[in-house]
PDB file of C-alpha atoms and ligand atoms in Angstrom:
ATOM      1  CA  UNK K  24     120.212  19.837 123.260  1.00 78.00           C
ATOM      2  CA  UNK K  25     117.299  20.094 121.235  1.00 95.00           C
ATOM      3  CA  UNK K  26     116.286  23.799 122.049  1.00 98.00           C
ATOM      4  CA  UNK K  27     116.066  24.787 117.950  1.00 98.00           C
ATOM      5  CA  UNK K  28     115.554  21.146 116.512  1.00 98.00           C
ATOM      6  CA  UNK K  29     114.811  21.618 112.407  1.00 94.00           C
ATOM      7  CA  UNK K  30     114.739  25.338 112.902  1.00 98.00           C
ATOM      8  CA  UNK K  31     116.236  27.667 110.281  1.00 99.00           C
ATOM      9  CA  UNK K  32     118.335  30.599 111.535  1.00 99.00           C
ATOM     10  CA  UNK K  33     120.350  33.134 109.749  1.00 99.00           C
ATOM     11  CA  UNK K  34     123.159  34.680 111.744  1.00 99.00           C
ATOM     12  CA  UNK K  35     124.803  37.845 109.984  1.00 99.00           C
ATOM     13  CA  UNK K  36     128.396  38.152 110.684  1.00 98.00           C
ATOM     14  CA  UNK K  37     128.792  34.887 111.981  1.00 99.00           C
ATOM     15  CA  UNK K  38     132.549  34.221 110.139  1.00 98.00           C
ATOM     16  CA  UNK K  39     134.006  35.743 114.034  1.00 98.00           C
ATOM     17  CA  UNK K  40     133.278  36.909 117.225  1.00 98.00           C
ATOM     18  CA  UNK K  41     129.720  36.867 118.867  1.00 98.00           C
ATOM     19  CA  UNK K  42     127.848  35.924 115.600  1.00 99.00           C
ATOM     20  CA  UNK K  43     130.240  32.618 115.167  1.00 99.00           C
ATOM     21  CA  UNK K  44     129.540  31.760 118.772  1.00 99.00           C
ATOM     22  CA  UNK K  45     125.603  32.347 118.193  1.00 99.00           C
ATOM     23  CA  UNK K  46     125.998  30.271 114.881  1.00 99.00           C
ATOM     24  CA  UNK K  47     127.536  27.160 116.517  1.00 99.00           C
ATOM     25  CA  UNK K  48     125.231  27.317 119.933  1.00 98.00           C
ATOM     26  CA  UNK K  49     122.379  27.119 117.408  1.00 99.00           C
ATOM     27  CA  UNK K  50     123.792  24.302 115.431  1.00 98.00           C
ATOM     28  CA  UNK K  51     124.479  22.159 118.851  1.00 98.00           C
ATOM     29  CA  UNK K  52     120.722  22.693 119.173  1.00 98.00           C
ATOM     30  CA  UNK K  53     119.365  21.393 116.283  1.00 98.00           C
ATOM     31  CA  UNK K  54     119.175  24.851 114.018  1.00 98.00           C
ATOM     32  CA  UNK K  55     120.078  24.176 110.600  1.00 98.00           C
ATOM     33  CA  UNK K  56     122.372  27.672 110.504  1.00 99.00           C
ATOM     34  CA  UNK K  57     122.769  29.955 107.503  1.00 99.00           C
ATOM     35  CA  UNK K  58     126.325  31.901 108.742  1.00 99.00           C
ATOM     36  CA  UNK K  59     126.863  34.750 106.835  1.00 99.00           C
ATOM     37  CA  UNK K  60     129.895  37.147 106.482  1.00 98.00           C
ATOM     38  CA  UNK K  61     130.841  39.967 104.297  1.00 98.00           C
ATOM     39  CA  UNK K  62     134.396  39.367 103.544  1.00 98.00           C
ATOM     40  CA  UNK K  63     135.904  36.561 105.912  1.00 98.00           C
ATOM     41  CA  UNK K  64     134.644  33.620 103.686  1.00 98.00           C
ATOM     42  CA  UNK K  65     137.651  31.285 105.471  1.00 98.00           C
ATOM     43  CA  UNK K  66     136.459  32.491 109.167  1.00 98.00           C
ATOM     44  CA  UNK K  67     133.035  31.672 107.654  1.00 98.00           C
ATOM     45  CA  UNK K  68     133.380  28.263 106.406  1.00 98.00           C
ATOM     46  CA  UNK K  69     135.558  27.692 109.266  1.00 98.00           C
ATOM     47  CA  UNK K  70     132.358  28.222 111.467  1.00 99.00           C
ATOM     48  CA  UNK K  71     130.497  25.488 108.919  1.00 99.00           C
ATOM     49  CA  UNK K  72     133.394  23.141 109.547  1.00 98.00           C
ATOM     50  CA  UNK K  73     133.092  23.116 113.019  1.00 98.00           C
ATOM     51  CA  UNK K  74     129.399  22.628 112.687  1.00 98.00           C
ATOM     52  CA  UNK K  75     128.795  19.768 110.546  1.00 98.00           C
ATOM     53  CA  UNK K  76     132.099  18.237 112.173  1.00 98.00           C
ATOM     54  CA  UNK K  77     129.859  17.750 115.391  1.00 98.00           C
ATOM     55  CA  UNK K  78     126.748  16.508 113.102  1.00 98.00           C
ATOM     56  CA  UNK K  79     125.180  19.675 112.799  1.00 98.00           C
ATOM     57  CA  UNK K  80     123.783  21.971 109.392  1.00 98.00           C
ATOM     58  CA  UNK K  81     125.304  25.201 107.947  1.00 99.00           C
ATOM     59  CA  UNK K  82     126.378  26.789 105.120  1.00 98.00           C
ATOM     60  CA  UNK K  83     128.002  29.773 104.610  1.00 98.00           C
ATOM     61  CA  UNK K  84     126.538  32.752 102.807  1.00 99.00           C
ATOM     62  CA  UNK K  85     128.066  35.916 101.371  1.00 98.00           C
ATOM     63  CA  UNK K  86     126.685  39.077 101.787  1.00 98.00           C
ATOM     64  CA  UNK K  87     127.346  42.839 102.500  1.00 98.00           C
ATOM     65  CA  UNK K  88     124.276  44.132 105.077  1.00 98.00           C
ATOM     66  CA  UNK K  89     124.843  47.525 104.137  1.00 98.00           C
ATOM     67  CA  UNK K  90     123.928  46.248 100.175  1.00 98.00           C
ATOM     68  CA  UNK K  91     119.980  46.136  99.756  1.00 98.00           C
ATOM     69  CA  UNK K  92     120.692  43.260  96.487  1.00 98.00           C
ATOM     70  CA  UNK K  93     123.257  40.638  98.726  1.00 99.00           C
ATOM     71  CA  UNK K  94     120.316  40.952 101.726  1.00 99.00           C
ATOM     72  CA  UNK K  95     117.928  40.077  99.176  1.00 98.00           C
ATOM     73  CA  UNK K  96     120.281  37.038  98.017  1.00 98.00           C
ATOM     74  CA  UNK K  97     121.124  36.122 101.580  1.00 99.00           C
ATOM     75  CA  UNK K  98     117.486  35.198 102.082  1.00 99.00           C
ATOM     76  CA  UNK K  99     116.712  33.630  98.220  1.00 98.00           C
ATOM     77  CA  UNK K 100     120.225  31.356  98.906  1.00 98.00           C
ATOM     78  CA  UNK K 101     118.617  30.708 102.588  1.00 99.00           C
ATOM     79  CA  UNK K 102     115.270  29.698 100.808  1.00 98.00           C
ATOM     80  CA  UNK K 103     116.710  27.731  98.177  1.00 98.00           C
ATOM     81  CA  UNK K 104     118.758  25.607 101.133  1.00 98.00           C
ATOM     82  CA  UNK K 105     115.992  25.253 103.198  1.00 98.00           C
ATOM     83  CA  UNK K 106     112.977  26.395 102.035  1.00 98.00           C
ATOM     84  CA  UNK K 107     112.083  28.352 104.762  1.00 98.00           C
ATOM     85  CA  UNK K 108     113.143  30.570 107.514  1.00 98.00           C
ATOM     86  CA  UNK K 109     112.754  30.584 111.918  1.00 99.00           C
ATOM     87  CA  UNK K 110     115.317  32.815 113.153  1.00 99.00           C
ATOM     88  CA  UNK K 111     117.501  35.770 112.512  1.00 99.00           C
ATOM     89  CA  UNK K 112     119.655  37.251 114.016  1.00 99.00           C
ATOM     90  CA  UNK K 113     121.261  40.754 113.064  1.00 99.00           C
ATOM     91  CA  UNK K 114     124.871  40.763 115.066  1.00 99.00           C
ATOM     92  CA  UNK K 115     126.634  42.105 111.323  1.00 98.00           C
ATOM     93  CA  UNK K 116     128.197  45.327 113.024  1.00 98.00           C
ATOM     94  CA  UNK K 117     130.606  48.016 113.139  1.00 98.00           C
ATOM     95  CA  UNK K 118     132.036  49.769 116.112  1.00 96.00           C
ATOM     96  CA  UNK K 119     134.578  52.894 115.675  1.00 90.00           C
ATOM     97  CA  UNK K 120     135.271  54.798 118.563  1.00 92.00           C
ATOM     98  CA  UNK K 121     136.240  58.583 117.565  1.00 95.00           C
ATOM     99  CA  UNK K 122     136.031  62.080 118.730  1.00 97.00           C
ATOM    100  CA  UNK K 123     133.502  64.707 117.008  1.00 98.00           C
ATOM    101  CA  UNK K 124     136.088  66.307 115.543  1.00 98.00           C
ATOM    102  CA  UNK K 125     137.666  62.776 113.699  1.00 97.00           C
ATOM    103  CA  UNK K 126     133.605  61.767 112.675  1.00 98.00           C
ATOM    104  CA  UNK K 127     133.376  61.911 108.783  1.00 98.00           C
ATOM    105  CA  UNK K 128     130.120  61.989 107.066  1.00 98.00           C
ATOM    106  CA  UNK K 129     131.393  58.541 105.572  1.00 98.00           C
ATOM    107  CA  UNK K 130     131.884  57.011 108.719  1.00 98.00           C
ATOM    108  CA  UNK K 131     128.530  57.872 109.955  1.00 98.00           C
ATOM    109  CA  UNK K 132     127.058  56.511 106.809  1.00 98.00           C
ATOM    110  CA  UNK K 133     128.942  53.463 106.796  1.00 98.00           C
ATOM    111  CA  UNK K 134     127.782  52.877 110.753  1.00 98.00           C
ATOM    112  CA  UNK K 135     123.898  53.445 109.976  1.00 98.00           C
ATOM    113  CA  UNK K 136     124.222  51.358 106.673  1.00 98.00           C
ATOM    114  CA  UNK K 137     125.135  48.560 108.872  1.00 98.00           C
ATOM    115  CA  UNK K 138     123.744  48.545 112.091  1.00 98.00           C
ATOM    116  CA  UNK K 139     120.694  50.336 111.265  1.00 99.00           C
ATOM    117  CA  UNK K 140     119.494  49.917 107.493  1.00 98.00           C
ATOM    118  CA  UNK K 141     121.304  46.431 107.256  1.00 98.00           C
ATOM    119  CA  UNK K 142     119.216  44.782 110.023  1.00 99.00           C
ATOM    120  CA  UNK K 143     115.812  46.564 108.961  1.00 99.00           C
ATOM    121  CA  UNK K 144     116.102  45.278 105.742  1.00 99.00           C
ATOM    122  CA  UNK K 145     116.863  42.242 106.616  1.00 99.00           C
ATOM    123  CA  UNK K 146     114.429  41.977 109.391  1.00 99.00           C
ATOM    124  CA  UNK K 147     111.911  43.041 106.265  1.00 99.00           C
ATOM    125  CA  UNK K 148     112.945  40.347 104.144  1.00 99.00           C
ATOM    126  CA  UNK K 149     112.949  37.892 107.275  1.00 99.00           C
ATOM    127  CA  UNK K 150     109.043  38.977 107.734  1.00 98.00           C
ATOM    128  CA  UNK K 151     108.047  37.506 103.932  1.00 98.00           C
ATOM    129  CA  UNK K 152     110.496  34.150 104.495  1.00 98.00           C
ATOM    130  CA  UNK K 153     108.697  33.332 108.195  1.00 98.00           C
ATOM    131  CA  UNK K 154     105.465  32.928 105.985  1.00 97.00           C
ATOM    132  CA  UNK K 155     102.079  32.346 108.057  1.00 97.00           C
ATOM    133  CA  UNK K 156     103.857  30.475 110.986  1.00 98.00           C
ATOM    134  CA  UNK K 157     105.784  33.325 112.729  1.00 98.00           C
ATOM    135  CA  UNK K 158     108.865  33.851 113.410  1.00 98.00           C
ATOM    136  CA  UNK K 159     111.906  35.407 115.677  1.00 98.00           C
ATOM    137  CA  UNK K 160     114.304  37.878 115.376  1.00 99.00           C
ATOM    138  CA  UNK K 161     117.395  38.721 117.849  1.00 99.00           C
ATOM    139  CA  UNK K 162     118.747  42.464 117.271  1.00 99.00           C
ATOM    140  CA  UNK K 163     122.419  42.346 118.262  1.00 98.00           C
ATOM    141  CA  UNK K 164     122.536  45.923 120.045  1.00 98.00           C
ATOM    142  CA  UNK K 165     124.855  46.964 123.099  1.00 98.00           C
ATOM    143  CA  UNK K 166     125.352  48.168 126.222  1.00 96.00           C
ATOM    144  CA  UNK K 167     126.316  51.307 124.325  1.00 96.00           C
ATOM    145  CA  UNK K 168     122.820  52.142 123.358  1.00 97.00           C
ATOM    146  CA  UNK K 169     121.859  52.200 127.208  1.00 94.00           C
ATOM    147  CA  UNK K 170     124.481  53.894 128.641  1.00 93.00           C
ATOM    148  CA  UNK K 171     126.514  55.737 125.855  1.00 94.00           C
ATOM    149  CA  UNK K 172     130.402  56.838 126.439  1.00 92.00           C
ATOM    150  CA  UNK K 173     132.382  59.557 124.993  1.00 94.00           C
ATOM    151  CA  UNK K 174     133.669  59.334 121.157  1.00 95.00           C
ATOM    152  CA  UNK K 175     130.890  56.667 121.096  1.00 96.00           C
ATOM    153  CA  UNK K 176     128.636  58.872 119.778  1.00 98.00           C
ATOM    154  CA  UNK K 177     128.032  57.461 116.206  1.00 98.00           C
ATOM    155  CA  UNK K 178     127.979  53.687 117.638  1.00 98.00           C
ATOM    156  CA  UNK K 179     125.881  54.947 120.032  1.00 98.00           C
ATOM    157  CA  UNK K 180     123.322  56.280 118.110  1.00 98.00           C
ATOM    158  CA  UNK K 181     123.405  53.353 115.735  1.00 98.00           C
ATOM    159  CA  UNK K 182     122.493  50.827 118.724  1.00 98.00           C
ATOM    160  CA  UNK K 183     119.994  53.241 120.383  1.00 98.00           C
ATOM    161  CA  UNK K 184     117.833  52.900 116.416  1.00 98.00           C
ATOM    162  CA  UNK K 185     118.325  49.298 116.445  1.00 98.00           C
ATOM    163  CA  UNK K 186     116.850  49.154 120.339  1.00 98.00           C
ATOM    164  CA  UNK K 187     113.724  51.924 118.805  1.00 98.00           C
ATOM    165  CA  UNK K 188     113.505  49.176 115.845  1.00 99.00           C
ATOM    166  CA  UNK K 189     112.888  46.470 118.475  1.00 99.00           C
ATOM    167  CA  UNK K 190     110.297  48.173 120.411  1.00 98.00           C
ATOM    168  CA  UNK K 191     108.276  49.249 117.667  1.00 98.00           C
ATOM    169  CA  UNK K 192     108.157  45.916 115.667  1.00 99.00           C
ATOM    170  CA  UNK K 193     107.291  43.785 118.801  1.00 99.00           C
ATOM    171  CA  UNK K 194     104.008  46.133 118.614  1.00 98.00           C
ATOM    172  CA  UNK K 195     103.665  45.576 114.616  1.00 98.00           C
ATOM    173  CA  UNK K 196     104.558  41.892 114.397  1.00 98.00           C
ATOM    174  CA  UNK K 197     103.377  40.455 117.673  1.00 98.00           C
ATOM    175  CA  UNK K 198      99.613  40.038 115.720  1.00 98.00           C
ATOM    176  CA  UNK K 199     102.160  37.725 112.982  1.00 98.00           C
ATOM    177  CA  UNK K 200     103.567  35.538 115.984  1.00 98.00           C
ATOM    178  CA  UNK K 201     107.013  37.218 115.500  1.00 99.00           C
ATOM    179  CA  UNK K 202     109.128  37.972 118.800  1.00 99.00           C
ATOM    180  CA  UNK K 203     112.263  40.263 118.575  1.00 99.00           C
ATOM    181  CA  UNK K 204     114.266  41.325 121.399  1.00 99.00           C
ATOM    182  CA  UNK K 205     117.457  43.458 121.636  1.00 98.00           C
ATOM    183  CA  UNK K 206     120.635  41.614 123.618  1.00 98.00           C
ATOM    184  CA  UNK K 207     122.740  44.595 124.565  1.00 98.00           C
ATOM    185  CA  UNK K 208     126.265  43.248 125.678  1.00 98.00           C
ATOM    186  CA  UNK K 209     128.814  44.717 127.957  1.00 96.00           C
ATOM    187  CA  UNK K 210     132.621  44.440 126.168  1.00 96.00           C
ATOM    188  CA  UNK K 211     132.965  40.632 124.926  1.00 98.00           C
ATOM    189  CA  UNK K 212     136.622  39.515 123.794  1.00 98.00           C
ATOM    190  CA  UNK K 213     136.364  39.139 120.273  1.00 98.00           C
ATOM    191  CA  UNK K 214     138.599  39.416 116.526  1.00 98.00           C
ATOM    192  CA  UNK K 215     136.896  42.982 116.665  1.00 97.00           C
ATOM    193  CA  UNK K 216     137.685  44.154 119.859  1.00 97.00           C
ATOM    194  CA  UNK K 217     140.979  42.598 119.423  1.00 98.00           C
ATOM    195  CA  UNK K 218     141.569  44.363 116.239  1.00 96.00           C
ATOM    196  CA  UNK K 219     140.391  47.455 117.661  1.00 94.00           C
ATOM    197  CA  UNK K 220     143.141  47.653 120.426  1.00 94.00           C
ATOM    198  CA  UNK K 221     140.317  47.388 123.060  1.00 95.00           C
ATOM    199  CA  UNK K 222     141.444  44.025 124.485  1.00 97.00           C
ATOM    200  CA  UNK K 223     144.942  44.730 126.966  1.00 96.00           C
ATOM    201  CA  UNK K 224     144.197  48.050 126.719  1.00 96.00           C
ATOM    202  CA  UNK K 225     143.263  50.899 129.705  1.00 95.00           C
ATOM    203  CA  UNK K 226     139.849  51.106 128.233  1.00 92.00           C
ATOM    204  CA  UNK K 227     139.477  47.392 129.055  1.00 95.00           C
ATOM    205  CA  UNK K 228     140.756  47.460 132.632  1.00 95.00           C
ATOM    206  CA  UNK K 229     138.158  50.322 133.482  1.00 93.00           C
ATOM    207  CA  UNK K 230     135.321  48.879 131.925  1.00 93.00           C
ATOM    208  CA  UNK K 231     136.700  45.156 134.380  1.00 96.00           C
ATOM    209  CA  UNK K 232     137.143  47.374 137.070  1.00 95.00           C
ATOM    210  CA  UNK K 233     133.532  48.826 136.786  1.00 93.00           C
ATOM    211  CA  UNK K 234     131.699  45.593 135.963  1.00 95.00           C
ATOM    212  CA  UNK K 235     130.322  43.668 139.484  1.00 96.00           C
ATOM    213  CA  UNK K 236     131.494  40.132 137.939  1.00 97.00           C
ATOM    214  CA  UNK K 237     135.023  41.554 137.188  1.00 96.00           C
ATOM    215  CA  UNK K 238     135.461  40.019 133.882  1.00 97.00           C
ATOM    216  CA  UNK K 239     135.034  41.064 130.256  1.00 97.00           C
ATOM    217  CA  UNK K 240     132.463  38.653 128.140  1.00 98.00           C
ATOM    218  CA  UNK K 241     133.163  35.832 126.204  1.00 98.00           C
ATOM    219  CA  UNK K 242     130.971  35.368 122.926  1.00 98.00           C
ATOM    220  CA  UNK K 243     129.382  32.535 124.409  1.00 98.00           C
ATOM    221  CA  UNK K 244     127.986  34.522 127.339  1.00 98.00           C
ATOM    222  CA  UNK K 245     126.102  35.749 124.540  1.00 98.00           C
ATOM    223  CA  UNK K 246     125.690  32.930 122.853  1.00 99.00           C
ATOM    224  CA  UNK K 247     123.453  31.268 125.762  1.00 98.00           C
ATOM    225  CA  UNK K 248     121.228  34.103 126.001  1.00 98.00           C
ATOM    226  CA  UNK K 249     120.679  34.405 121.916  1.00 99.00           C
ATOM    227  CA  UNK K 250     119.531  30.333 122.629  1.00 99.00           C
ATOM    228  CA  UNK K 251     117.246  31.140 125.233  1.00 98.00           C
ATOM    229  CA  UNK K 252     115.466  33.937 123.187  1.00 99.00           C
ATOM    230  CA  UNK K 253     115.310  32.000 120.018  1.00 99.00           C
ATOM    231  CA  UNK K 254     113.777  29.395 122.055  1.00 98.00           C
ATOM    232  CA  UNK K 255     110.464  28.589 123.247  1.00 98.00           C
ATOM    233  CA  UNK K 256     111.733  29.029 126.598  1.00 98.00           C
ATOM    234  CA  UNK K 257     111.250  32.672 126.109  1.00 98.00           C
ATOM    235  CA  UNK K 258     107.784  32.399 124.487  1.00 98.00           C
ATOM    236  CA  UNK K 259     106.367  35.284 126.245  1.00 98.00           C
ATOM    237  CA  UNK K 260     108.741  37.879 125.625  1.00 98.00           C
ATOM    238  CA  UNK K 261     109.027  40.460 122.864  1.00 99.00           C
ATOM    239  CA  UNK K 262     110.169  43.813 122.739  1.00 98.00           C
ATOM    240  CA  UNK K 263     112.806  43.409 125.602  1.00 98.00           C
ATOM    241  CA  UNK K 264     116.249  45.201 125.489  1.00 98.00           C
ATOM    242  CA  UNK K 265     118.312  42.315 127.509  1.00 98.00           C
ATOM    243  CA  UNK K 266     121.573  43.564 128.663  1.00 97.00           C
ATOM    244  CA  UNK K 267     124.352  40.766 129.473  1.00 98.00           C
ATOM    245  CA  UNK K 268     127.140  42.567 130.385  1.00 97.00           C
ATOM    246  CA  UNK K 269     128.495  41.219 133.857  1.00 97.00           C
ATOM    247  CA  UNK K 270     126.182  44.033 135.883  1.00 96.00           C
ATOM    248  CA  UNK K 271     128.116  46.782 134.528  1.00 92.00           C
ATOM    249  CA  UNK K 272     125.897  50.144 134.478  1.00 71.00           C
ATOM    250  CA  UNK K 273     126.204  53.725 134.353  1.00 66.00           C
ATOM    251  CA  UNK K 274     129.734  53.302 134.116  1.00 66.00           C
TER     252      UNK K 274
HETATM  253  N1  NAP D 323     132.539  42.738 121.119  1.00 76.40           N
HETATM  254  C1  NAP D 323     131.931  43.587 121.935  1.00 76.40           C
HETATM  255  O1  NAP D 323     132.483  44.038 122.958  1.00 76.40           O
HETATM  256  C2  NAP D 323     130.515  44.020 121.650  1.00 76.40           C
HETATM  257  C3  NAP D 323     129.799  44.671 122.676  1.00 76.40           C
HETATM  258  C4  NAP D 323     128.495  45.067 122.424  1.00 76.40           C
HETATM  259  C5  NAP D 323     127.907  44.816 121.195  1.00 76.40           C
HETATM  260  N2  NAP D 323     128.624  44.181 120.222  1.00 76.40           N
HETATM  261  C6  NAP D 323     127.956  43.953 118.938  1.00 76.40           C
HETATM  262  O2  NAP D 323     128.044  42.579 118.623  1.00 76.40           O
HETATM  263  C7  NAP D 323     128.126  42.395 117.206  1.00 76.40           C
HETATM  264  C8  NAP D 323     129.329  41.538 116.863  1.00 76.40           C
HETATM  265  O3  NAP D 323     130.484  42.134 117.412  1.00 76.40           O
HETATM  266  P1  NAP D 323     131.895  41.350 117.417  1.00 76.40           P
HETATM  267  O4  NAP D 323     132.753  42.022 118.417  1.00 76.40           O
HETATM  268  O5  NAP D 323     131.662  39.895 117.497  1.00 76.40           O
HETATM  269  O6  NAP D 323     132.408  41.743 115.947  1.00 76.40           O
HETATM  270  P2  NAP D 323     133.645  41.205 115.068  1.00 76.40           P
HETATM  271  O7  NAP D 323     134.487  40.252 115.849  1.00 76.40           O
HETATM  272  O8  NAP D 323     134.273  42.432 114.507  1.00 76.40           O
HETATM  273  O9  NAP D 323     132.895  40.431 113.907  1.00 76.40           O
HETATM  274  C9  NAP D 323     132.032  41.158 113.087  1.00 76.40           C
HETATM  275  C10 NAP D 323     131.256  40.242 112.191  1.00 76.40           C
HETATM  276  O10 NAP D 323     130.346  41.055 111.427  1.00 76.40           O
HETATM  277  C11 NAP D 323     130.596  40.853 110.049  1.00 76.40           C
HETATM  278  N3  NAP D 323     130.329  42.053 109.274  1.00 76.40           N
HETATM  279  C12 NAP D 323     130.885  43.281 109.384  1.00 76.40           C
HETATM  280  N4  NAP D 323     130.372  44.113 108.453  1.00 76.40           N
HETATM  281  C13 NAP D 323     129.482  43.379 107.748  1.00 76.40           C
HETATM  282  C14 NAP D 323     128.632  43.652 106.663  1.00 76.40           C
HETATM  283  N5  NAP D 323     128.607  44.855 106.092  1.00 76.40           N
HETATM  284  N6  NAP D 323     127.838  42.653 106.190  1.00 76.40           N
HETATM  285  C15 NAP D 323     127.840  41.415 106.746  1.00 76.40           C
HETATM  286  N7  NAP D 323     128.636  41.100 107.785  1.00 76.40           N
HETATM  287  C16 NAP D 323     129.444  42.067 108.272  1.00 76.40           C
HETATM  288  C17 NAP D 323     132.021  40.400 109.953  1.00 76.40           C
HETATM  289  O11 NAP D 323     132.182  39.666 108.735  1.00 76.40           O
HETATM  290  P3  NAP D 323     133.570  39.744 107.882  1.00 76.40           P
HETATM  291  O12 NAP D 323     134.622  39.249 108.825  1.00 76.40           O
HETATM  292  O13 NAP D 323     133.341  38.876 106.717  1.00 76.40           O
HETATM  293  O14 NAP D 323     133.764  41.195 107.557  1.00 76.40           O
HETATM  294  C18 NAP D 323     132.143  39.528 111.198  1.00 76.40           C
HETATM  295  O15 NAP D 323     131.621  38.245 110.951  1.00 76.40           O
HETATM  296  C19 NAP D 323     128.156  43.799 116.598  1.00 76.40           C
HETATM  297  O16 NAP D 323     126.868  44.178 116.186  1.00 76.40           O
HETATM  298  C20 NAP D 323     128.609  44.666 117.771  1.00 76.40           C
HETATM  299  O17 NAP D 323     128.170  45.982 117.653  1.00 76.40           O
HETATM  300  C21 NAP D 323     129.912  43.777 120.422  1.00 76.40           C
END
C-alpha cells in the first residue's frame, strides 16, 4: 500500500464522486492529498475526515477551476502545506446533456471554462510546482470524447480538447520527466449522475445493456486505474487516452 508514499497530489473536485474516490485511493497509498472543491466544503472535509481517520494526509482546498486567481491559490495553499507538488489530477467537471436548440452561449462557456481552461491552467501552474524532478498529471476525460452521443455535443467537445491537451503535452513535457494520460470513463454512479437523473433512468439501462460487463462504474473502478497511472507502475506511459468503461464502445 505504498504505491504514492510522501507524494503530493492535488485532486480537483474531490468533495464527491470520482475525484473523492481518487483522493482517498491516493491517501491509502501514502499521497499526502490536497482535495479540492468549489462549493461542497462539507463533502470536502468529509473526504479529509475519512483520510486522516485511517492515518493518512489531506486537507481541503477551495477553489473555482474556471477562476484563473483560486487556481493560482490552489497551488500557493498546496505549496505552503507541502512545499512541493507530484501529482494532479484534473477530474473538476461539468456534464449537461442538451439539444442544439436548448445550448446557450453561457453554457458553452461555463463547460470550456471548466473542463478545458480549468485543467490547462492548472496543468500550467502544476508544471512550475513539479520543479526539476518531474512530475504527473491524470486528465479526467470520458468515454464521451471517444465516442460522442446526441445532445452531448458541448460535453463532448469539452473532453475531446482535454484528450488533444494530453497528446500534445506528453510531446512538450516528456523532455521535463512529466507523464499525463487521459482516463476516459464509461457512466460511473456518482452525486452528479445522480443529480442529473442519469442513475434509474432509460439512459442508464441502455448504456448497461450496451456495456459487455453489464454494469455501470463505481468511482473506484476509476480510482484503481488513476493509482496505477500516478504510479511508477506505469512509468513508461504518457500520452495514452485509457478508457475504463466496462468494454462499452460505439454504443
Ligand atoms: N460520472 C460519470 O459517469 C462520468 C463519466 C465520464 C467522465 N466523468 C468525468 O469525471 C469527472 C467527475 O465526475 P463526477 O460524476 O464524479 O462528478 P460529480 O459527482 O458531479 O462531482 C463533481 C466534482 O467536481 C467539482 N467541481 C465542479 N465544478 C468545479 C469547479 N468549477 N471548480 C472546482 N471543482 C469543481 C465538484 O465540487 P463542488 O461539489 O464543490 O461543486 C465535485 O467535487 C468529471 O470531469 C466528469 O466529466 C464522469
Amino acid at each position: 500500500m505504498n504505491k504514492l508514499k510522501n507524494k503530493v497530489a492535488i485532486v480537483t473536485g474531490a468533495s464527491k464522486g470520482i475525484g473523492a474516490s481518487i483522493a482517498k485511493y491516493f491517501a491509502a497509498e501514502g499521497a499526502k492529498v490536497v482535495v479540492n472543491y468549489a462549493s461542497s466544503k462539507e463533502g470536502a472535509d468529509k473526504v479529509v475526515k475519512v483520510i486522516t481517520d485511517n492515518g493518512g494526509t489531506a486537507i481541503s482546498v477551495q477553489g473555482d477551476v474556471s477562476k484563473e486567481a483560486d487556481i493560482i491559490r490552489l497551488f500557493e495553499e498546496t505549496k505552503n502545506a507541502f512545499g512541493t507538488l507530484d501529482i494532479l489530477v484534473n477530474n473538476a467537471g461539468i456534464y449537461l446533456y442538451a439539444p442544439i436548440e436548448q445550448v446557450s452561449a453561457e453554457s458553452i462557456q461555463q463547460h470550456f471554462n471548466i473542463n478545458v481552461s480549468g485543467s490547462l491552467l492548472a496543468i500550467r501552474e502544476a508544471v512550475k510546482l513539479f520543479g526539476d524532478k518531474g512530475g504527473n498529471i491524470i486528465n479526467i476525460s470520458s468515454g464521451a470524447s471517444n465516442t460522442p452521443l446526441a445532445t452531448g455535443s458541448v460535453y463532448s467537445a469539452t473532453k475531446a480538447a482535454l484528450d488533444a491537451i494530453t497528446i500534445a503535452l506528453s510531446k512538450e513535457l516528456g523532455v521535463k520527466n512529466i507523464r499525463i494520460n487521459s482516463i476516459l470513463p464509461g457512466g460511473v454512479e456518482t452525486e452528479g449522475t445522480h443529480s442529473a437523473g442519469i442513475i434509474g433512468s432509460d439512459f442508464e439501462a441502455r448504456l448497461i445493456a450496451n456495456t459487455p460487463l453489464g454494469r455501470f462504474g463505481q468511482p473506484e473502478d476509476i480510482a484503481k486505474v488513476a493509482v496505477f497511472l500516478a504510479s511508477d507502475d506505469s512509468a513508461w506511459i504518457t500520452g495514452e487516452k485509457v478508457t475504463v468503461s466496462g468494454g462499452i464502445y460505439g454504443f
